[in-house]
Amino acid sequence: MSAVVAQSLHVFGLRSHVANNIFYFDEQIIIFPSGNYCVKYNVDQKWQKFIPGSDRSQAMLALSISPNRRYLAISETVQEKPVITIYELSSIPCRKRRVLNNFDFQVQKFISMAFSPDSKYLLAQTSPPESNLVYWLWEKQKVMAIVRTDTQNNPVYQVSFSPQDNTQVCVTGNGMFKLLRFTEGTLKQTNFQRGELQNYLAHTWVADDKIIVGTDTGKLFLFESGDQRWETSIVVKEPTLGSKSLDVIQESESLIEFPPVSSPLPSYEQMVAASSHSQMSMPQVFAIAAYSKGFACSAGPGRVLLFEKMEEKDVYRESREIRQDILCLCFSPSEETLVASTSKNQLYSITMSLTEISKREAAHFEYLTCPLHSAPITGLATCIRKPFIATCSLDQSVRVWNYETNTLELYKGYQEEAYSISLHPSGHFIAVGFADKLRLMNLLLDDIRSFKEYSVRGSRECSFSNGGHLFAAVNGNVIHIYTTTNLENILSLKGHTGKIRSIAWNADDSKLISGGTDGAVYEWNLSTGKRETECVLKSCSYNCVTITPDAKIILAVGTDYTLKEIADSLILREIPAFDVTYTAIAISHSGRMMFVGTSVGTIRAMRYPLPLQKEFNEYQAHAGPVTKMLLTFDDQFLLTTAEDGCLFTWKVFDKDGRGIKREREVGFAEEVLVTKTDMEEKAQVMLELKTRVEELKMENEYQLQLKDMNHSEKMKELTEKFLQEMESLKTKNQVLRTEKEKQDISHREHIEALLDKQSRELQDLESSNNQTLLLEYEKYQELQLKSQRMQEEYEKQLRDNDETKSQALEELTEFYEAKLQEKTTLLEEAQEDVRQQLREFEETKKQIEEDEDREIQDIKTKYEKKLRDEKESNLRLKGETGIMRKKFSSLQKEIEERTNDIETLKGEQVKLQGVIKSLEKDIQGFKREIQERDETIQDKEKRIYDLKKKNQELGKFKFVLDYKIKELKKQIEPRENEIRVMKEQIQENDPWPQRVEIGSYSFTKQARKVLLWGTLHQMEAELEHFHKQNTQLELNITELWQKLRATNQEMRRERQKERDLEALVKRFKTDLHDCVAYIQEPRLLKEKVRGLFEKYVQRADMVEIAGLNTDLQQEYSRQREHLERNLATLKKKVVKEGELHRTDYVRIMQENVSLITEINELRRELKFTRSQVYDLEAALKLTKKVQPQEVSEGEPSKDMPSKAPTTRLNEQEETGRIIEMQRLEIQRLRDQIQEQEQVTGFHTLTGVRLPSLSNSEADFEVKTN
């Protein structure tokens, strides 16, 4: 075995879900379950002793203590089998007395137990579905009786013995209240349940045959000998906001005297009914405990009510509010203290002798120990300078414990769950990873206050370094390193692909070890922020890692049932865990001890270095997987937490009993943090209190002086008053003495007179009495003589009577002797007759018995036959009942099918309505589309009309240009003839070159002709192209009109179909409404639905309609796609043609301007040439020489001048008219272009601008000489 030993020292926690989880062992010691232990806790001395559970125990289910406080029974589940262990509490330590684990009946677990009054018998209730009640003689492990308490798998909550009778048993559960008695080796039920069944949660015995039972509806019942005698409802007013204690309810019920059923007094229910029901609620009674004065019961969340027996009135008291459900109540043996356990793992106590209880006011519960965790503990940390343990839990709280004093130092609750915690080595700061943030907090004197927050969500691990200058926090698969000096993030260690489950610092804080669910264990160098070593094993998800003090070997545990030693990225050893999963690991600072926690809640202590064979000590500590494990800095204590919400502290020893203790140079620090604000507040409070104390002193002194003055005055007044009263009393006393003397004298005189009077009266009486005596004596003498005479007469009569009597006696004697003889004879005869009758009677009796036997046999045979007939008829009736049930179920199924059919028809109707709505929407869409297409066609027609009009105008413009060209030709020909004549004349005198350069122009006649004719041919080609485009547009318009007519026809057909469908749906709705009237008659409903189906939903029609609809949809979609494509093509064509027309317009206008400019230039050239020719002729003086020729040729020249002005005038008017027409045309084209730019889809050509006519108008002006 291992040389390392761990001894459980203290535990903080409670297992609230164990039935009957709290008991009193004596006046100071209570017993409750925690982890896998039962704890004996001394309330006064605060020590704990442990009763360990069974090895490999999986769950503790129920407890029970014997009435003599000597035995404790624990119900557990060990390796999937139920076990009951009985401990002897009187022995130290507690030892096992009996273990009940061999059962001859089926059982899964025992959920409730109870000892008999003499502690010899044990009662145990099993869980459903068996629900057996077992009656044991536990010392001999003998089952005395077993009975099934429930056959309907209802839960059973509690079993108990009568406090005075071993044979009487009570069982309560859901719909169950049974009293059973053990007789003749069996448990027989002695009561019969009457009335409405209740969910009975708890019960207790208040007398030998009286039981109080509580339900989940807040009702209390009193049963006496199995019959209900009393009932009440606990109705509690809900507290208003801000109220810290509950109101006292004044009504109550008695335990001893109960009003009868016919009592004229109003019941509690009637009184409650008269009040407001809006603020009332029915609490659940989970626990009831009896004591000598009455009983206590839980009345919903956080409320305990006391019922007390009193002679005249009933008192109903309640306790403070606890915000959990109270599960168990227990009184101390002296009934001085009441202890309660709650569903949130808390223990509370209250002293029954409180003045609040005696005054019938609300009393306050107090924590029995301290507030405990109520959910799995997720974080554990300790520090060096203080004996502190910090824990966090899923119950949204952070707690700081002291493991030296075993107390709770600080506690604070939050709104978020806490996942990880770490204590600074100084013990003044903690880092807590919450669900939303990572917070750094100060541990103040009486508070935990945050001073820095990081946006790290759900940090599952955080840890301060050993020196305290750094701390690490895990965020998913990233480790953030922060400094504690400036609180900044200095490193982010990335490399894990899964969540990081554990981190550990080495001794000098130079390295950090991390392990995660990705099967990787990394060693990080914090100076470089890089990995030094790594070990990846994908098949293992690591739960915890640590490093040896010499930083050479990494220890890791995970889900592969092994403990690994890792060094230099290699796994050195794998130590098997023997069928359990290691969840936590811790190694001592000395490097000689190692502890591991398992998934079943056990702790294993082993030596280090690890031995080769299986050597460790295993301790059954927790009732759930161990979550965290730490050793204190001095290696004295081991700290463990688990999912059961318990915190254990262990004392660590070696095998020889010597503590493995590291010498502490400095003791634990006693300093605490206090904020300046708190100090100032406290100083201010102290000053205020001192001032208040001084004021109170002065006020008290002043009051005392006033009181002294008042008292002295009162004393003087009282002294004077008493002196006056004393004088008056003395005077009165003297008067009374004088009166007394007078009364004494008068009294003596009166007595003497009375004595004289008495003597005289006595003498008179004696004389009168003497005379009376003489008279009476004489009467006596006479009466005596008379008596003697009467005596003689009576004696004579007696003698005569004696004689007659003797004669009569003799006669009677003879008579009765004769009669006696006769009677004796008759008696003998009667006796003989009696004997004869007895013989006859015996014979008759024998015959009658035989006849009766035969008759009984016949009757038995008859009734057995009748019973068989009844059984057969019963079986036949059962068969018929089964058949009827089957018929009923089939009818129900048929009704359900019809209901489903109706629902299906309704669904189809809804679908048809949806189809109609969709068709209506399609029709509206078609209408909108037709309207849009009409608008588009109108726009196209308008566009075509504009193009035609433009074409006509262009034709007119062409005609004008042709006419102008002809006119220009007519003007050019005489000029050319004239020029030719002049050239010939010039050539005759001086030859000229063929090319003429005038100004900046250089051209020939042939070039000018070619230019003009080329321009004319180009304009004709463009005009022909326009004609072709117009023809194509007319064809497109015709095609669109045809499509529009087809669309209109299709729309009319669809509208007709829509009207037909609306009529069909209206008829279907009418028939369906008529069909709904038969909803209560399945057959008629079936016929009507079948008729509807045959009328409206015939299969051929459905196929035809479906096919037709499919074809229509396909044709409609095809036509729509075709029209959309045509429309898109036409839009593109219109845009393209608009651009072409615009380009052509611009080009034509530019050419026209250039032509007009060229014509003007030619005119100027001609004029300039004429002037040159004239100048040349004048220079050459040829005028005179050729005078005859001019005269001979002057006829045509004379005609020319006569025509020239006319031609020149017509030319000017024509030119002006042409220019005006071109200006108007250009303006119209510009307006049209602006209109086209506003049309959707038509875009202008960027960068194309028509030339301005302002600069060229001067060129068009005709100048005359």
Tab-separated table of C-alpha atoms in Angstrom, residues 617-948:
chain	number	residue	atom	x	y	z
A	617	ASN	CA	-4.943	4.529	-0.904
A	618	GLU	CA	-8.444	5.223	-2.207
A	619	TYR	CA	-11.016	7.241	-0.264
A	620	GLN	CA	-14.719	7.424	-1.104
A	621	ALA	CA	-15.296	11.141	-0.615
A	622	HIS	CA	-17.619	12.786	-3.091
A	623	ALA	CA	-20.913	11.750	-4.635
A	624	GLY	CA	-19.989	13.103	-8.076
A	625	PRO	CA	-16.963	13.576	-10.346
A	626	VAL	CA	-14.126	15.499	-8.725
A	627	THR	CA	-13.764	18.881	-10.464
A	628	LYS	CA	-10.776	20.523	-8.724
A	629	MET	CA	-7.991	19.457	-6.386
A	630	LEU	CA	-5.261	21.522	-4.657
A	631	LEU	CA	-2.620	21.199	-1.989
A	632	THR	CA	-1.871	24.086	0.351
A	633	PHE	CA	1.529	25.742	0.126
A	634	ASP	CA	2.815	23.978	3.264
A	635	ASP	CA	1.587	20.528	1.991
A	636	GLN	CA	-0.480	20.120	5.169
A	637	PHE	CA	-3.966	20.069	3.669
A	638	LEU	CA	-5.563	18.669	0.537
A	639	LEU	CA	-8.605	20.511	-0.856
A	640	THR	CA	-11.100	18.790	-3.174
A	641	THR	CA	-14.368	19.866	-4.812
A	642	ALA	CA	-16.842	17.989	-6.969
A	643	GLU	CA	-20.085	18.304	-8.870
A	644	ASP	CA	-22.043	17.440	-5.704
A	645	GLY	CA	-21.328	20.992	-4.446
A	646	CYS	CA	-19.185	19.830	-1.490
A	647	LEU	CA	-15.756	21.123	-0.427
A	648	PHE	CA	-13.548	18.676	1.524
A	649	THR	CA	-10.424	19.492	3.483
A	650	TRP	CA	-8.028	16.573	4.157
A	651	LYS	CA	-5.110	16.290	6.556
A	652	VAL	CA	-2.143	14.698	4.804
A	653	PHE	CA	0.129	12.232	6.655
A	654	ASP	CA	2.721	9.680	5.794
A	655	LYS	CA	2.213	6.049	6.713
A	656	ASP	CA	4.000	6.402	10.053
A	657	GLY	CA	1.656	9.197	11.129
A	658	ARG	CA	4.127	12.068	10.712
A	659	GLY	CA	2.750	15.093	8.943
A	660	ILE	CA	4.638	16.079	5.840
A	661	LYS	CA	5.141	19.658	6.909
A	662	ARG	CA	7.153	22.377	5.282
A	663	GLU	CA	8.636	24.877	7.668
A	664	ARG	CA	6.992	28.285	7.421
A	665	GLU	CA	9.342	31.169	7.940
A	666	VAL	CA	6.505	33.665	8.375
A	667	GLY	CA	3.080	32.968	9.819
A	668	PHE	CA	-0.181	33.709	8.113
A	669	ALA	CA	-0.886	37.370	7.464
A	670	GLU	CA	-3.632	39.052	9.405
A	671	GLU	CA	-3.880	42.158	7.255
A	672	VAL	CA	-7.082	42.882	5.365
A	673	LEU	CA	-7.911	45.315	2.583
A	674	VAL	CA	-10.117	48.245	3.351
A	675	THR	CA	-10.920	50.939	0.808
A	676	LYS	CA	-10.312	54.560	1.601
A	677	THR	CA	-13.974	55.310	1.045
A	678	ASP	CA	-14.984	52.631	3.531
A	679	MET	CA	-12.450	53.918	6.033
A	680	GLU	CA	-13.706	57.461	5.609
A	681	GLU	CA	-17.279	56.259	5.918
A	682	LYS	CA	-16.426	54.248	9.009
A	683	ALA	CA	-14.467	57.182	10.461
A	684	GLN	CA	-17.399	59.453	9.710
A	685	VAL	CA	-19.750	56.942	11.291
A	686	MET	CA	-17.454	56.689	14.310
A	687	LEU	CA	-17.361	60.467	14.632
A	688	GLU	CA	-21.108	60.621	14.323
A	689	LEU	CA	-21.456	57.848	16.885
A	690	LYS	CA	-19.006	59.565	19.250
A	691	THR	CA	-20.866	62.817	18.818
A	692	ARG	CA	-24.079	60.969	19.401
A	693	VAL	CA	-22.614	59.294	22.489
A	694	GLU	CA	-21.496	62.671	23.871
A	695	GLU	CA	-24.909	64.109	23.145
A	696	LEU	CA	-26.559	61.144	24.787
A	697	LYS	CA	-24.262	61.484	27.800
A	698	MET	CA	-25.084	65.144	28.166
A	699	GLU	CA	-28.730	64.444	27.602
A	700	ASN	CA	-28.662	61.585	30.105
A	701	GLU	CA	-26.839	63.728	32.667
A	702	TYR	CA	-29.348	66.483	32.162
A	703	GLN	CA	-32.169	64.011	32.434
A	704	LEU	CA	-30.608	62.552	35.569
A	705	GLN	CA	-30.307	66.002	37.088
A	706	LEU	CA	-33.916	66.719	36.227
A	707	LYS	CA	-34.919	63.397	37.680
A	708	ASP	CA	-32.889	64.042	40.846
A	709	MET	CA	-34.515	67.417	41.241
A	710	ASN	CA	-37.934	65.924	40.631
A	711	HIS	CA	-37.188	63.090	43.033
A	712	SER	CA	-35.930	65.441	45.743
A	713	GLU	CA	-39.028	67.599	45.377
A	714	LYS	CA	-41.192	64.522	45.461
A	715	MET	CA	-39.331	63.254	48.529
A	716	LYS	CA	-39.921	66.548	50.311
A	717	GLU	CA	-43.575	66.501	49.380
A	718	LEU	CA	-43.901	62.894	50.454
A	719	THR	CA	-42.060	63.556	53.741
A	720	GLU	CA	-44.312	66.460	54.553
A	721	LYS	CA	-47.323	64.500	53.549
A	722	PHE	CA	-46.291	61.528	55.675
A	723	LEU	CA	-45.603	63.766	58.702
A	724	GLN	CA	-49.022	65.334	58.383
A	725	GLU	CA	-50.593	61.934	58.010
A	726	MET	CA	-48.677	60.650	61.073
A	727	GLU	CA	-49.942	63.583	63.212
A	728	SER	CA	-53.454	63.019	62.003
A	729	LEU	CA	-53.116	59.306	62.703
A	730	LYS	CA	-51.833	59.986	66.258
A	731	THR	CA	-54.786	62.272	66.919
A	732	LYS	CA	-57.125	59.710	65.497
A	733	ASN	CA	-55.501	57.018	67.622
A	734	GLN	CA	-56.036	59.059	70.828
A	735	VAL	CA	-59.695	59.623	69.933
A	736	LEU	CA	-60.105	55.928	69.255
A	737	ARG	CA	-58.577	55.020	72.643
A	738	THR	CA	-61.004	57.357	74.451
A	739	GLU	CA	-63.919	55.835	72.589
A	740	LYS	CA	-62.623	52.365	73.403
A	741	GLU	CA	-62.578	53.120	77.161
A	742	LYS	CA	-66.096	54.467	76.989
A	743	GLN	CA	-67.232	51.390	75.092
A	744	ASP	CA	-65.537	49.096	77.669
A	745	ILE	CA	-67.465	50.748	80.566
A	746	SER	CA	-70.762	50.555	78.739
A	747	HIS	CA	-70.051	46.969	77.802
A	748	ARG	CA	-69.402	45.901	81.430
A	749	GLU	CA	-72.625	47.567	82.558
A	750	HIS	CA	-74.556	45.837	79.832
A	751	ILE	CA	-73.107	42.417	80.775
A	752	GLU	CA	-74.088	42.843	84.437
A	753	ALA	CA	-77.659	43.708	83.417
A	754	LEU	CA	-77.770	40.634	81.184
A	755	LEU	CA	-76.556	38.372	84.014
A	756	ASP	CA	-79.269	39.631	86.384
A	757	LYS	CA	-81.903	39.131	83.792
A	758	GLN	CA	-80.694	35.590	83.065
A	759	SER	CA	-80.800	34.552	86.750
A	760	ARG	CA	-84.378	35.784	87.103
A	761	GLU	CA	-85.459	33.985	83.953
A	762	LEU	CA	-83.767	30.764	85.150
A	763	GLN	CA	-85.697	30.757	88.402
A	764	ASP	CA	-88.961	31.287	86.563
A	765	LEU	CA	-88.165	28.396	84.204
A	766	GLU	CA	-87.356	26.015	87.054
A	767	SER	CA	-90.666	26.644	88.832
A	768	SER	CA	-92.679	26.185	85.647
A	769	ASN	CA	-90.774	23.017	84.739
A	770	ASN	CA	-91.426	21.405	88.134
A	771	GLN	CA	-95.172	21.804	87.715
A	772	THR	CA	-94.975	20.337	84.237
A	773	LEU	CA	-93.020	17.308	85.533
A	774	LEU	CA	-95.704	16.511	88.144
A	775	LEU	CA	-98.400	16.545	85.503
A	776	GLU	CA	-96.395	14.347	83.188
A	777	TYR	CA	-95.687	11.777	85.929
A	778	GLU	CA	-99.353	11.350	86.597
A	779	LYS	CA	-99.955	10.738	82.876
A	780	TYR	CA	-97.153	8.154	82.888
A	781	GLN	CA	-98.799	6.172	85.731
A	782	GLU	CA	-102.026	6.001	83.859
A	783	LEU	CA	-100.351	4.888	80.613
A	784	GLN	CA	-98.407	2.181	82.443
A	785	LEU	CA	-101.621	0.611	83.847
A	786	LYS	CA	-103.146	0.691	80.428
A	787	SER	CA	-100.089	-1.005	78.945
A	788	GLN	CA	-100.261	-3.881	81.390
A	789	ARG	CA	-103.856	-4.563	80.528
A	790	MET	CA	-103.077	-4.557	76.817
A	791	GLN	CA	-100.179	-6.921	77.337
A	792	GLU	CA	-102.352	-9.491	79.088
A	793	GLU	CA	-104.893	-9.344	76.270
A	794	TYR	CA	-102.230	-9.851	73.583
A	795	GLU	CA	-100.691	-12.805	75.424
A	796	LYS	CA	-104.039	-14.486	75.507
A	797	GLN	CA	-104.492	-13.890	71.783
A	798	LEU	CA	-101.037	-15.317	71.097
A	799	ARG	CA	-101.843	-18.533	72.947
A	800	ASP	CA	-105.012	-18.912	70.922
A	801	ASN	CA	-103.125	-18.250	67.692
A	802	ASP	CA	-100.489	-20.865	68.583
A	803	GLU	CA	-103.079	-23.546	69.014
A	804	THR	CA	-104.812	-22.735	65.732
A	805	LYS	CA	-101.492	-22.547	63.992
A	806	SER	CA	-100.336	-25.993	65.136
A	807	GLN	CA	-103.585	-27.558	63.975
A	808	ALA	CA	-103.419	-25.872	60.619
A	809	LEU	CA	-99.779	-26.859	60.267
A	810	GLU	CA	-100.539	-30.509	60.837
A	811	GLU	CA	-103.285	-30.408	58.313
A	812	LEU	CA	-101.122	-28.714	55.730
A	813	THR	CA	-98.286	-31.114	56.393
A	814	GLU	CA	-100.456	-34.090	55.670
A	815	PHE	CA	-101.908	-32.418	52.598
A	816	TYR	CA	-98.530	-31.449	51.074
A	817	GLU	CA	-96.942	-34.821	51.886
A	818	ALA	CA	-99.637	-36.528	49.891
A	819	LYS	CA	-99.218	-33.996	47.148
A	820	LEU	CA	-95.428	-34.433	47.246
A	821	GLN	CA	-95.855	-38.153	46.781
A	822	GLU	CA	-97.942	-37.513	43.719
A	823	LYS	CA	-95.464	-35.015	42.338
A	824	THR	CA	-92.569	-37.411	42.931
A	825	THR	CA	-94.359	-40.040	40.904
A	826	LEU	CA	-95.064	-37.537	38.166
A	827	LEU	CA	-91.459	-36.366	38.265
A	828	GLU	CA	-90.164	-39.882	37.759
A	829	GLU	CA	-92.486	-40.312	34.856
A	830	ALA	CA	-91.412	-36.915	33.435
A	831	GLN	CA	-87.767	-37.862	33.808
A	832	GLU	CA	-88.380	-41.069	31.946
A	833	ASP	CA	-90.147	-39.067	29.243
A	834	VAL	CA	-87.232	-36.635	29.151
A	835	ARG	CA	-84.736	-39.450	28.717
A	836	GLN	CA	-86.889	-40.901	25.983
A	837	GLN	CA	-87.171	-37.461	24.343
A	838	LEU	CA	-83.412	-36.982	24.674
A	839	ARG	CA	-82.825	-40.235	22.857
A	840	GLU	CA	-85.331	-39.202	20.231
A	841	PHE	CA	-83.750	-35.740	20.067
A	842	GLU	CA	-80.275	-37.184	19.586
A	843	GLU	CA	-81.590	-39.444	16.860
A	844	THR	CA	-83.463	-36.568	15.274
A	845	LYS	CA	-80.415	-34.332	15.644
A	846	LYS	CA	-78.260	-36.959	14.022
A	847	GLN	CA	-80.695	-37.356	11.159
A	848	ILE	CA	-81.050	-33.565	10.819
A	849	GLU	CA	-77.249	-33.178	10.773
A	850	GLU	CA	-76.987	-35.817	8.118
A	851	ASP	CA	-79.749	-34.130	6.170
A	852	GLU	CA	-78.107	-30.766	6.654
A	853	ASP	CA	-74.763	-32.151	5.529
A	854	ARG	CA	-76.388	-33.586	2.450
A	855	GLU	CA	-78.254	-30.332	1.914
A	856	ILE	CA	-75.062	-28.283	2.468
A	857	GLN	CA	-73.264	-30.532	0.013
A	858	ASP	CA	-76.072	-30.063	-2.467
A	859	ILE	CA	-76.097	-26.325	-1.895
A	860	LYS	CA	-72.300	-26.252	-2.176
A	861	THR	CA	-72.466	-28.218	-5.394
A	862	LYS	CA	-75.242	-25.962	-6.603
A	863	TYR	CA	-73.405	-22.772	-5.719
A	864	GLU	CA	-70.108	-24.087	-7.081
A	865	LYS	CA	-71.927	-24.825	-10.303
A	866	LYS	CA	-73.514	-21.410	-10.099
A	867	LEU	CA	-70.069	-19.916	-9.364
A	868	ARG	CA	-68.641	-21.698	-12.373
A	869	ASP	CA	-71.517	-20.387	-14.411
A	870	GLU	CA	-70.920	-16.928	-13.024
A	871	LYS	CA	-67.202	-17.216	-13.789
A	872	GLU	CA	-67.978	-18.414	-17.278
A	873	SER	CA	-70.477	-15.611	-17.725
A	874	ASN	CA	-67.919	-13.227	-16.227
A	875	LEU	CA	-65.301	-14.446	-18.695
A	876	ARG	CA	-67.835	-14.180	-21.467
A	877	LEU	CA	-68.719	-10.683	-20.307
A	878	LYS	CA	-65.008	-9.852	-20.104
A	879	GLY	CA	-64.642	-11.094	-23.667
A	880	GLU	CA	-67.631	-9.079	-24.709
A	881	THR	CA	-66.194	-6.145	-22.800
A	882	GLY	CA	-62.922	-6.598	-24.643
A	883	ILE	CA	-64.795	-6.793	-27.910
A	884	MET	CA	-66.757	-3.706	-26.967
A	885	ARG	CA	-63.514	-1.979	-26.007
A	886	LYS	CA	-62.034	-2.961	-29.328
A	887	LYS	CA	-65.172	-1.715	-31.039
A	888	PHE	CA	-65.007	1.419	-28.971
A	889	SER	CA	-61.346	1.906	-29.825
A	890	SER	CA	-62.076	1.171	-33.489
A	891	LEU	CA	-64.942	3.666	-33.373
A	892	GLN	CA	-62.637	6.166	-31.713
A	893	LYS	CA	-60.032	5.501	-34.395
A	894	GLU	CA	-62.724	5.857	-37.057
A	895	ILE	CA	-63.853	9.118	-35.445
A	896	GLU	CA	-60.241	10.259	-35.379
A	897	GLU	CA	-59.878	9.246	-39.032
A	898	ARG	CA	-63.039	11.154	-39.890
A	899	THR	CA	-61.733	14.083	-37.905
A	900	ASN	CA	-58.473	13.808	-39.816
A	901	ASP	CA	-60.432	13.592	-43.069
A	902	ILE	CA	-62.328	16.717	-42.080
A	903	GLU	CA	-59.055	18.406	-41.219
A	904	THR	CA	-57.657	17.239	-44.575
A	905	LEU	CA	-60.721	18.613	-46.375
A	906	LYS	CA	-60.347	21.841	-44.478
A	907	GLY	CA	-56.693	21.905	-45.476
A	908	GLU	CA	-57.645	21.246	-49.098
A	909	GLN	CA	-60.226	24.000	-48.844
A	910	VAL	CA	-57.579	26.321	-47.509
A	911	LYS	CA	-55.279	25.219	-50.340
A	912	LEU	CA	-58.052	25.871	-52.906
A	913	GLN	CA	-58.663	29.258	-51.373
A	914	GLY	CA	-54.940	29.876	-51.605
A	915	VAL	CA	-54.982	28.776	-55.270
A	916	ILE	CA	-57.922	31.116	-55.900
A	917	LYS	CA	-56.105	33.954	-54.198
A	918	SER	CA	-52.963	33.201	-56.228
A	919	LEU	CA	-55.033	33.114	-59.438
A	920	GLU	CA	-56.610	36.408	-58.466
A	921	LYS	CA	-53.151	37.806	-57.900
A	922	ASP	CA	-52.052	36.427	-61.310
A	923	ILE	CA	-55.100	38.031	-62.953
A	924	GLN	CA	-54.274	41.325	-61.303
A	925	GLY	CA	-50.712	40.892	-62.525
A	926	PHE	CA	-51.952	40.119	-66.033
A	927	LYS	CA	-54.148	43.190	-65.919
A	928	ARG	CA	-51.246	45.310	-64.819
A	929	GLU	CA	-49.032	43.740	-67.471
A	930	ILE	CA	-51.673	44.359	-70.185
A	931	GLN	CA	-52.025	47.936	-69.018
A	932	GLU	CA	-48.259	48.355	-69.095
A	933	ARG	CA	-48.095	46.825	-72.551
A	934	ASP	CA	-50.919	49.102	-73.730
A	935	GLU	CA	-48.962	52.041	-72.455
A	936	THR	CA	-45.827	50.669	-74.130
A	937	ILE	CA	-47.695	50.211	-77.441
A	938	GLN	CA	-49.080	53.736	-77.196
A	939	ASP	CA	-45.563	55.012	-76.587
A	940	LYS	CA	-44.320	52.988	-79.574
A	941	GLU	CA	-47.124	54.329	-81.771
A	942	LYS	CA	-46.361	57.847	-80.678
A	943	ARG	CA	-42.690	57.192	-81.377
A	944	ILE	CA	-43.524	55.812	-84.827
A	945	TYR	CA	-45.715	58.784	-85.524
A	946	ASP	CA	-42.906	61.124	-84.503
A	947	LEU	CA	-40.474	59.195	-86.675
A	948	LYS	CA	-42.835	59.381	-89.626
